PDB file of C-alpha atoms and ligand atoms in Angstrom:
ATOM      1  CA  MET A   1      14.404   5.413 -11.020  1.00  0.00           C
ATOM      2  CA  SER A   2      13.168   4.921  -7.473  1.00  0.00           C
ATOM      3  CA  LYS A   3      11.446   1.672  -6.622  1.00  0.00           C
ATOM      4  CA  ILE A   4       8.476   1.771  -4.271  1.00  0.00           C
ATOM      5  CA  LEU A   5       6.610  -1.046  -2.534  1.00  0.00           C
ATOM      6  CA  ILE A   6       2.946  -0.501  -1.706  1.00  0.00           C
ATOM      7  CA  VAL A   7       1.603  -2.745   1.048  1.00  0.00           C
ATOM      8  CA  GLU A   8      -2.144  -2.206   0.997  1.00  0.00           C
ATOM      9  CA  ASP A   9      -5.018  -4.674   1.123  1.00  0.00           C
ATOM     10  CA  GLU A  10      -7.603  -2.284  -0.292  1.00  0.00           C
ATOM     11  CA  GLU A  11      -7.353  -3.080  -3.967  1.00  0.00           C
ATOM     12  CA  LYS A  12      -8.854   0.235  -5.137  1.00  0.00           C
ATOM     13  CA  ILE A  13      -6.383   2.359  -3.184  1.00  0.00           C
ATOM     14  CA  ALA A  14      -3.419   0.180  -4.129  1.00  0.00           C
ATOM     15  CA  ARG A  15      -4.348   0.288  -7.813  1.00  0.00           C
ATOM     16  CA  PHE A  16      -4.903   4.052  -7.786  1.00  0.00           C
ATOM     17  CA  VAL A  17      -1.602   4.760  -6.050  1.00  0.00           C
ATOM     18  CA  GLU A  18       0.232   2.345  -8.336  1.00  0.00           C
ATOM     19  CA  LEU A  19      -1.114   4.081 -11.447  1.00  0.00           C
ATOM     20  CA  GLU A  20      -0.201   7.530 -10.185  1.00  0.00           C
ATOM     21  CA  LEU A  21       3.284   6.543  -9.064  1.00  0.00           C
ATOM     22  CA  THR A  22       3.991   4.707 -12.295  1.00  0.00           C
ATOM     23  CA  HIS A  23       2.835   7.781 -14.167  1.00  0.00           C
ATOM     24  CA  GLU A  24       5.354   9.842 -12.136  1.00  0.00           C
ATOM     25  CA  GLY A  25       8.115   7.497 -13.247  1.00  0.00           C
ATOM     26  CA  TYR A  26       8.454   5.323 -10.146  1.00  0.00           C
ATOM     27  CA  GLU A  27       8.780   1.590 -10.398  1.00  0.00           C
ATOM     28  CA  VAL A  28       6.062   0.005  -8.262  1.00  0.00           C
ATOM     29  CA  ASP A  29       5.452  -3.362  -6.621  1.00  0.00           C
ATOM     30  CA  LYS A  30       2.345  -4.280  -4.619  1.00  0.00           C
ATOM     31  CA  ALA A  31       1.772  -6.570  -1.678  1.00  0.00           C
ATOM     32  CA  VAL A  32      -1.741  -7.321  -0.380  1.00  0.00           C
ATOM     33  CA  ASP A  33      -1.016  -8.348   3.196  1.00  0.00           C
ATOM     34  CA  GLY A  34       1.570  -7.761   5.911  1.00  0.00           C
ATOM     35  CA  ARG A  35       3.377 -11.048   5.542  1.00  0.00           C
ATOM     36  CA  GLU A  36       3.785 -10.701   1.804  1.00  0.00           C
ATOM     37  CA  GLY A  37       4.870  -7.081   2.276  1.00  0.00           C
ATOM     38  CA  LEU A  38       7.566  -7.994   4.776  1.00  0.00           C
ATOM     39  CA  GLU A  39       8.866 -10.820   2.578  1.00  0.00           C
ATOM     40  CA  MET A  40       9.012  -8.604  -0.484  1.00  0.00           C
ATOM     41  CA  ALA A  41      10.734  -5.839   1.468  1.00  0.00           C
ATOM     42  CA  GLU A  42      13.351  -8.279   2.709  1.00  0.00           C
ATOM     43  CA  GLU A  43      13.959  -9.913  -0.642  1.00  0.00           C
ATOM     44  CA  ASN A  44      14.060  -6.868  -2.902  1.00  0.00           C
ATOM     45  CA  GLU A  45      15.831  -3.529  -2.993  1.00  0.00           C
ATOM     46  CA  TYR A  46      13.262  -0.777  -2.536  1.00  0.00           C
ATOM     47  CA  ASP A  47      13.855   2.930  -2.059  1.00  0.00           C
ATOM     48  CA  LEU A  48      10.667   3.441  -0.072  1.00  0.00           C
ATOM     49  CA  ILE A  49       7.665   1.571   1.321  1.00  0.00           C
ATOM     50  CA  LEU A  50       4.093   2.805   1.583  1.00  0.00           C
ATOM     51  CA  LEU A  51       2.694   0.748   4.401  1.00  0.00           C
ATOM     52  CA  ASP A  52      -0.955   0.490   5.363  1.00  0.00           C
ATOM     53  CA  ILE A  53      -1.505  -0.157   9.075  1.00  0.00           C
ATOM     54  CA  MET A  54      -4.683  -2.253   9.013  1.00  0.00           C
ATOM     55  CA  LEU A  55      -3.518  -5.276   7.067  1.00  0.00           C
ATOM     56  CA  PRO A  56      -4.442  -8.963   7.100  1.00  0.00           C
ATOM     57  CA  LYS A  57      -1.998 -11.610   8.397  1.00  0.00           C
ATOM     58  CA  LEU A  58       0.485  -9.131   9.896  1.00  0.00           C
ATOM     59  CA  ASN A  59      -0.483  -5.565  10.682  1.00  0.00           C
ATOM     60  CA  GLY A  60       1.546  -2.651   9.373  1.00  0.00           C
ATOM     61  CA  MET A  61       2.997  -1.774  12.762  1.00  0.00           C
ATOM     62  CA  GLU A  62       4.346  -5.288  13.179  1.00  0.00           C
ATOM     63  CA  VAL A  63       5.757  -5.245   9.650  1.00  0.00           C
ATOM     64  CA  LEU A  64       7.511  -1.973  10.493  1.00  0.00           C
ATOM     65  CA  ARG A  65       8.950  -3.311  13.759  1.00  0.00           C
ATOM     66  CA  ARG A  66      10.359  -6.397  12.094  1.00  0.00           C
ATOM     67  CA  LEU A  67      11.668  -4.416   9.147  1.00  0.00           C
ATOM     68  CA  ARG A  68      13.471  -1.948  11.394  1.00  0.00           C
ATOM     69  CA  LYS A  69      15.572  -4.723  12.912  1.00  0.00           C
ATOM     70  CA  THR A  70      17.533  -4.930   9.685  1.00  0.00           C
ATOM     71  CA  SER A  71      16.647  -1.962   7.513  1.00  0.00           C
ATOM     72  CA  GLN A  72      16.523   1.830   7.598  1.00  0.00           C
ATOM     73  CA  LEU A  73      14.493   1.996   4.401  1.00  0.00           C
ATOM     74  CA  PRO A  74      12.113   5.004   4.369  1.00  0.00           C
ATOM     75  CA  VAL A  75       8.581   3.976   5.377  1.00  0.00           C
ATOM     76  CA  ILE A  76       5.479   6.146   5.023  1.00  0.00           C
ATOM     77  CA  LEU A  77       2.489   4.794   6.946  1.00  0.00           C
ATOM     78  CA  LEU A  78      -1.009   4.999   5.551  1.00  0.00           C
ATOM     79  CA  THR A  79      -3.264   5.556   8.544  1.00  0.00           C
ATOM     80  CA  ALA A  80      -6.998   5.718   8.991  1.00  0.00           C
ATOM     81  CA  ARG A  81      -8.540   9.104   9.631  1.00  0.00           C
ATOM     82  CA  ASP A  82      -8.024  10.420  13.159  1.00  0.00           C
ATOM     83  CA  ALA A  83      -6.085   7.389  14.313  1.00  0.00           C
ATOM     84  CA  VAL A  84      -3.816   9.476  16.541  1.00  0.00           C
ATOM     85  CA  MET A  85      -2.465   6.489  18.396  1.00  0.00           C
ATOM     86  CA  ASP A  86      -1.387   4.911  15.136  1.00  0.00           C
ATOM     87  CA  LYS A  87       0.615   7.965  14.156  1.00  0.00           C
ATOM     88  CA  VAL A  88       2.434   8.238  17.449  1.00  0.00           C
ATOM     89  CA  THR A  89       3.128   4.521  17.682  1.00  0.00           C
ATOM     90  CA  GLY A  90       4.146   4.481  14.034  1.00  0.00           C
ATOM     91  CA  LEU A  91       6.692   7.257  14.377  1.00  0.00           C
ATOM     92  CA  ASP A  92       7.990   5.661  17.585  1.00  0.00           C
ATOM     93  CA  ALA A  93       8.355   2.377  15.741  1.00  0.00           C
ATOM     94  CA  GLY A  94      10.548   4.066  13.163  1.00  0.00           C
ATOM     95  CA  ALA A  95       8.256   5.277  10.392  1.00  0.00           C
ATOM     96  CA  ASP A  96       9.611   8.296   8.532  1.00  0.00           C
ATOM     97  CA  ASP A  97       6.239   9.869   7.924  1.00  0.00           C
ATOM     98  CA  TYR A  98       2.548   9.061   7.745  1.00  0.00           C
ATOM     99  CA  ILE A  99      -0.351  10.166   5.627  1.00  0.00           C
ATOM    100  CA  THR A 100      -3.990   9.985   6.610  1.00  0.00           C
ATOM    101  CA  LYS A 101      -6.588   8.382   4.371  1.00  0.00           C
ATOM    102  CA  PRO A 102      -8.210   9.685   2.311  1.00  0.00           C
ATOM    103  CA  PHE A 103      -5.226  11.595   0.925  1.00  0.00           C
ATOM    104  CA  SER A 104      -4.703  13.573  -2.234  1.00  0.00           C
ATOM    105  CA  ILE A 105      -2.184  12.151  -4.650  1.00  0.00           C
ATOM    106  CA  GLU A 106      -0.330  15.488  -4.664  1.00  0.00           C
ATOM    107  CA  GLU A 107       0.201  15.256  -0.941  1.00  0.00           C
ATOM    108  CA  LEU A 108       1.368  11.662  -1.195  1.00  0.00           C
ATOM    109  CA  LEU A 109       3.810  12.543  -3.976  1.00  0.00           C
ATOM    110  CA  ALA A 110       5.192  15.432  -1.941  1.00  0.00           C
ATOM    111  CA  ARG A 111       5.733  13.158   1.086  1.00  0.00           C
ATOM    112  CA  ILE A 112       7.439  10.574  -1.091  1.00  0.00           C
ATOM    113  CA  ARG A 113       9.779  13.134  -2.634  1.00  0.00           C
ATOM    114  CA  LEU A 114      10.647  14.476   0.808  1.00  0.00           C
ATOM    115  CA  ALA A 115      11.378  11.025   2.236  1.00  0.00           C
ATOM    116  CA  LEU A 116      13.536  10.102  -0.762  1.00  0.00           C
ATOM    117  CA  ARG A 117      15.458  13.384  -0.535  1.00  0.00           C
ATOM    118  CA  LYS A 118      16.118  12.874   3.167  1.00  0.00           C
ATOM    119  CA  ARG A 119      17.379   9.387   2.471  1.00  0.00           C
ATOM    120  CA  GLN A 120      19.672  10.678  -0.227  1.00  0.00           C
ATOM    121  CA  ALA A 121      21.015  13.387   2.050  1.00  0.00           C
ATOM    122  CA  ASN A 122      21.707  10.865   4.800  1.00  0.00           C
ATOM    123  CA  ALA A 123      23.462   8.573   2.359  1.00  0.00           C
ATOM    124  CA  MET A 124      25.889  11.310   1.331  1.00  0.00           C
ATOM    125  CA  PRO A 125      29.059  11.045   3.342  1.00  0.00           C
ATOM    126  CA  LEU A 126      30.917  13.796   5.093  1.00  0.00           C
ATOM    127  CA  LEU A 127      34.341  14.402   3.665  1.00  0.00           C
ATOM    128  CA  SER A 128      36.968  15.452   6.130  1.00  0.00           C
ATOM    129  CA  CYS A 129      40.640  16.030   6.688  1.00  0.00           C
ATOM    130  CA  GLY A 130      41.342  16.580  10.372  1.00  0.00           C
ATOM    131  CA  ASP A 131      39.030  19.354  11.533  1.00  0.00           C
ATOM    132  CA  LEU A 132      38.187  20.429   8.015  1.00  0.00           C
ATOM    133  CA  VAL A 133      34.751  18.972   7.233  1.00  0.00           C
ATOM    134  CA  MET A 134      32.672  19.082   4.062  1.00  0.00           C
ATOM    135  CA  ASP A 135      28.994  18.132   4.053  1.00  0.00           C
ATOM    136  CA  ILE A 136      28.168  17.472   0.412  1.00  0.00           C
ATOM    137  CA  ALA A 137      24.400  17.205   0.836  1.00  0.00           C
ATOM    138  CA  ARG A 138      24.152  20.504   2.695  1.00  0.00           C
ATOM    139  CA  HIS A 139      26.876  22.115   0.603  1.00  0.00           C
ATOM    140  CA  THR A 140      28.740  23.382   3.650  1.00  0.00           C
ATOM    141  CA  VAL A 141      32.359  23.416   4.759  1.00  0.00           C
ATOM    142  CA  SER A 142      33.653  24.117   8.231  1.00  0.00           C
ATOM    143  CA  TYR A 143      36.869  24.157  10.209  1.00  0.00           C
ATOM    144  CA  LYS A 144      36.506  23.278  13.896  1.00  0.00           C
ATOM    145  CA  GLY A 145      32.811  24.014  13.518  1.00  0.00           C
ATOM    146  CA  GLU A 146      33.383  27.441  11.974  1.00  0.00           C
ATOM    147  CA  ASN A 147      31.587  27.893   8.692  1.00  0.00           C
ATOM    148  CA  ILE A 148      33.622  28.615   5.556  1.00  0.00           C
ATOM    149  CA  GLU A 149      31.793  30.368   2.722  1.00  0.00           C
ATOM    150  CA  LEU A 150      32.821  29.021  -0.671  1.00  0.00           C
ATOM    151  CA  THR A 151      31.650  29.682  -4.207  1.00  0.00           C
ATOM    152  CA  GLY A 152      30.446  26.731  -6.279  1.00  0.00           C
ATOM    153  CA  ARG A 153      33.778  26.373  -8.083  1.00  0.00           C
ATOM    154  CA  GLU A 154      35.820  26.653  -4.891  1.00  0.00           C
ATOM    155  CA  PHE A 155      33.576  24.041  -3.319  1.00  0.00           C
ATOM    156  CA  SER A 156      34.071  21.537  -6.116  1.00  0.00           C
ATOM    157  CA  LEU A 157      37.839  22.158  -6.187  1.00  0.00           C
ATOM    158  CA  LEU A 158      38.022  21.520  -2.449  1.00  0.00           C
ATOM    159  CA  GLN A 159      35.792  18.449  -2.827  1.00  0.00           C
ATOM    160  CA  THR A 160      38.154  17.023  -5.459  1.00  0.00           C
ATOM    161  CA  LEU A 161      41.140  17.632  -3.184  1.00  0.00           C
ATOM    162  CA  LEU A 162      39.363  16.082  -0.180  1.00  0.00           C
ATOM    163  CA  GLU A 163      38.361  13.019  -2.187  1.00  0.00           C
ATOM    164  CA  ASN A 164      41.972  12.487  -3.199  1.00  0.00           C
ATOM    165  CA  GLN A 165      43.739  13.277   0.049  1.00  0.00           C
ATOM    166  CA  SER A 166      47.514  12.932   0.027  1.00  0.00           C
ATOM    167  CA  ILE A 167      47.422  12.258  -3.720  1.00  0.00           C
ATOM    168  CA  VAL A 168      49.165  14.838  -5.859  1.00  0.00           C
ATOM    169  CA  LEU A 169      46.784  16.165  -8.510  1.00  0.00           C
ATOM    170  CA  SER A 170      48.166  17.913 -11.558  1.00  0.00           C
ATOM    171  CA  ARG A 171      46.693  21.189 -12.809  1.00  0.00           C
ATOM    172  CA  ASP A 172      45.360  19.336 -15.851  1.00  0.00           C
ATOM    173  CA  ILE A 173      43.556  16.772 -13.739  1.00  0.00           C
ATOM    174  CA  LEU A 174      42.089  19.441 -11.478  1.00  0.00           C
ATOM    175  CA  MET A 175      41.065  21.423 -14.543  1.00  0.00           C
ATOM    176  CA  GLU A 176      39.334  18.381 -15.977  1.00  0.00           C
ATOM    177  CA  ARG A 177      37.583  17.359 -12.747  1.00  0.00           C
ATOM    178  CA  VAL A 178      36.470  20.811 -11.638  1.00  0.00           C
ATOM    179  CA  TRP A 179      35.952  22.727 -14.870  1.00  0.00           C
ATOM    180  CA  GLY A 180      35.227  19.821 -17.198  1.00  0.00           C
ATOM    181  CA  TYR A 181      36.895  18.347 -20.266  1.00  0.00           C
ATOM    182  CA  ASP A 182      35.549  20.945 -22.631  1.00  0.00           C
ATOM    183  CA  TYR A 183      36.801  23.936 -20.745  1.00  0.00           C
ATOM    184  CA  MET A 184      39.177  25.877 -22.959  1.00  0.00           C
ATOM    185  CA  GLY A 185      40.589  28.162 -20.303  1.00  0.00           C
ATOM    186  CA  GLU A 186      44.083  28.552 -18.928  1.00  0.00           C
ATOM    187  CA  THR A 187      45.323  26.026 -16.402  1.00  0.00           C
ATOM    188  CA  ASN A 188      46.474  28.920 -14.239  1.00  0.00           C
ATOM    189  CA  LEU A 189      42.794  29.224 -13.304  1.00  0.00           C
ATOM    190  CA  VAL A 190      43.604  26.325 -10.999  1.00  0.00           C
ATOM    191  CA  ASP A 191      46.324  28.405  -9.309  1.00  0.00           C
ATOM    192  CA  VAL A 192      43.940  31.298  -8.918  1.00  0.00           C
ATOM    193  CA  TYR A 193      41.304  29.120  -7.242  1.00  0.00           C
ATOM    194  CA  ILE A 194      43.895  27.392  -5.062  1.00  0.00           C
ATOM    195  CA  ARG A 195      44.848  30.862  -3.864  1.00  0.00           C
ATOM    196  CA  TYR A 196      41.198  31.619  -3.042  1.00  0.00           C
ATOM    197  CA  LEU A 197      40.913  28.389  -1.062  1.00  0.00           C
ATOM    198  CA  ARG A 198      44.145  29.074   0.788  1.00  0.00           C
ATOM    199  CA  SER A 199      43.028  32.503   1.819  1.00  0.00           C
ATOM    200  CA  LYS A 200      39.663  31.186   3.019  1.00  0.00           C
ATOM    201  CA  ILE A 201      41.101  28.186   4.855  1.00  0.00           C
ATOM    202  CA  ASP A 202      44.846  28.043   5.521  1.00  0.00           C
ATOM    203  CA  ASP A 203      45.440  31.794   5.879  1.00  0.00           C
ATOM    204  CA  ARG A 204      42.317  32.352   7.933  1.00  0.00           C
ATOM    205  CA  PHE A 205      42.829  29.470  10.346  1.00  0.00           C
ATOM    206  CA  LYS A 206      46.651  29.381  10.281  1.00  0.00           C
ATOM    207  CA  THR A 207      46.548  25.816   8.988  1.00  0.00           C
ATOM    208  CA  LYS A 208      48.347  24.068   6.158  1.00  0.00           C
ATOM    209  CA  PHE A 209      46.012  21.725   4.336  1.00  0.00           C
ATOM    210  CA  ILE A 210      46.834  22.691   0.768  1.00  0.00           C
ATOM    211  CA  HIS A 211      50.334  21.863  -0.397  1.00  0.00           C
ATOM    212  CA  THR A 212      52.008  22.894  -3.642  1.00  0.00           C
ATOM    213  CA  ILE A 213      54.111  20.191  -5.230  1.00  0.00           C
ATOM    214  CA  ARG A 214      56.426  22.179  -7.424  1.00  0.00           C
ATOM    215  CA  GLY A 215      56.250  21.318 -11.105  1.00  0.00           C
ATOM    216  CA  VAL A 216      53.472  18.799 -10.505  1.00  0.00           C
ATOM    217  CA  GLY A 217      50.357  20.242  -8.895  1.00  0.00           C
ATOM    218  CA  TYR A 218      48.582  20.269  -5.582  1.00  0.00           C
ATOM    219  CA  THR A 219      47.613  17.980  -2.767  1.00  0.00           C
ATOM    220  CA  LEU A 220      45.529  18.286   0.352  1.00  0.00           C
ATOM    221  CA  LYS A 221      46.667  16.531   3.497  1.00  0.00           C
ATOM    222  CA  LEU A 222      47.099  16.934   7.222  1.00  0.00           C
ATOM    223  CA  GLU A 223      50.038  19.034   8.265  1.00  0.00           C
ATOM    224  CA  ASP A 224      51.656  16.300  10.350  1.00  0.00           C
ATOM    225  CA  GLU A 225      51.739  14.005   7.320  1.00  0.00           C
ATOM    226  CA  ASN A 226      53.938  16.593   5.697  1.00  0.00           C
ATOM    227  CA  ALA A 227      57.137  15.214   4.265  1.00  0.00           C
TER     228      ALA A 227
HETATM  229 CA1   CA B 301      -6.150  -1.767   5.132  1.00  0.00          CA
END
């Protein structure tokens, strides 16, 4: 469950947004001025902050500037209507998005989902072995920048191999990780899919990432680590 901090001094707006977000399944905290908002943001783990700009004690822009010194937490600014300067300054100061008051709750929810998705995508690491690179969030694989088209199963087999580089994985383990415990198929499915991967990667690029360890299973490693 994502946790959201609302920093908003207008009680009616804060209450309305809190109710709607709670109803959507978010966990919500509220702060009524900039100083309290900054303190709460620094002391707690939030997934996103909704930050009003016109706030008592410390304005939203200042809260954002201070926050950005230590945190890349997604921030959506709540700006007054037609405050163009606010938007530009806000984005420059490191806000992820802004929404103009009065806003519809549907629009706010859409912005929140987008910001959370972006954060998730950025948090997902790239897996790589030499020039072979897998981007899990974007579901892409490339070799020296050249795209490699994989099916879902090939992708998850390659992901398992990349996550366990230089470790020999038995057919049973690969079967379990890629096809699942309950799969009642033949373990030679693994061999079939290893062949697909080889033809799409090693054969195509004249590389040798995938190694067969006779009688044991498979491993993925850089060629020069080859024993
Ligand atoms: Ca305000």
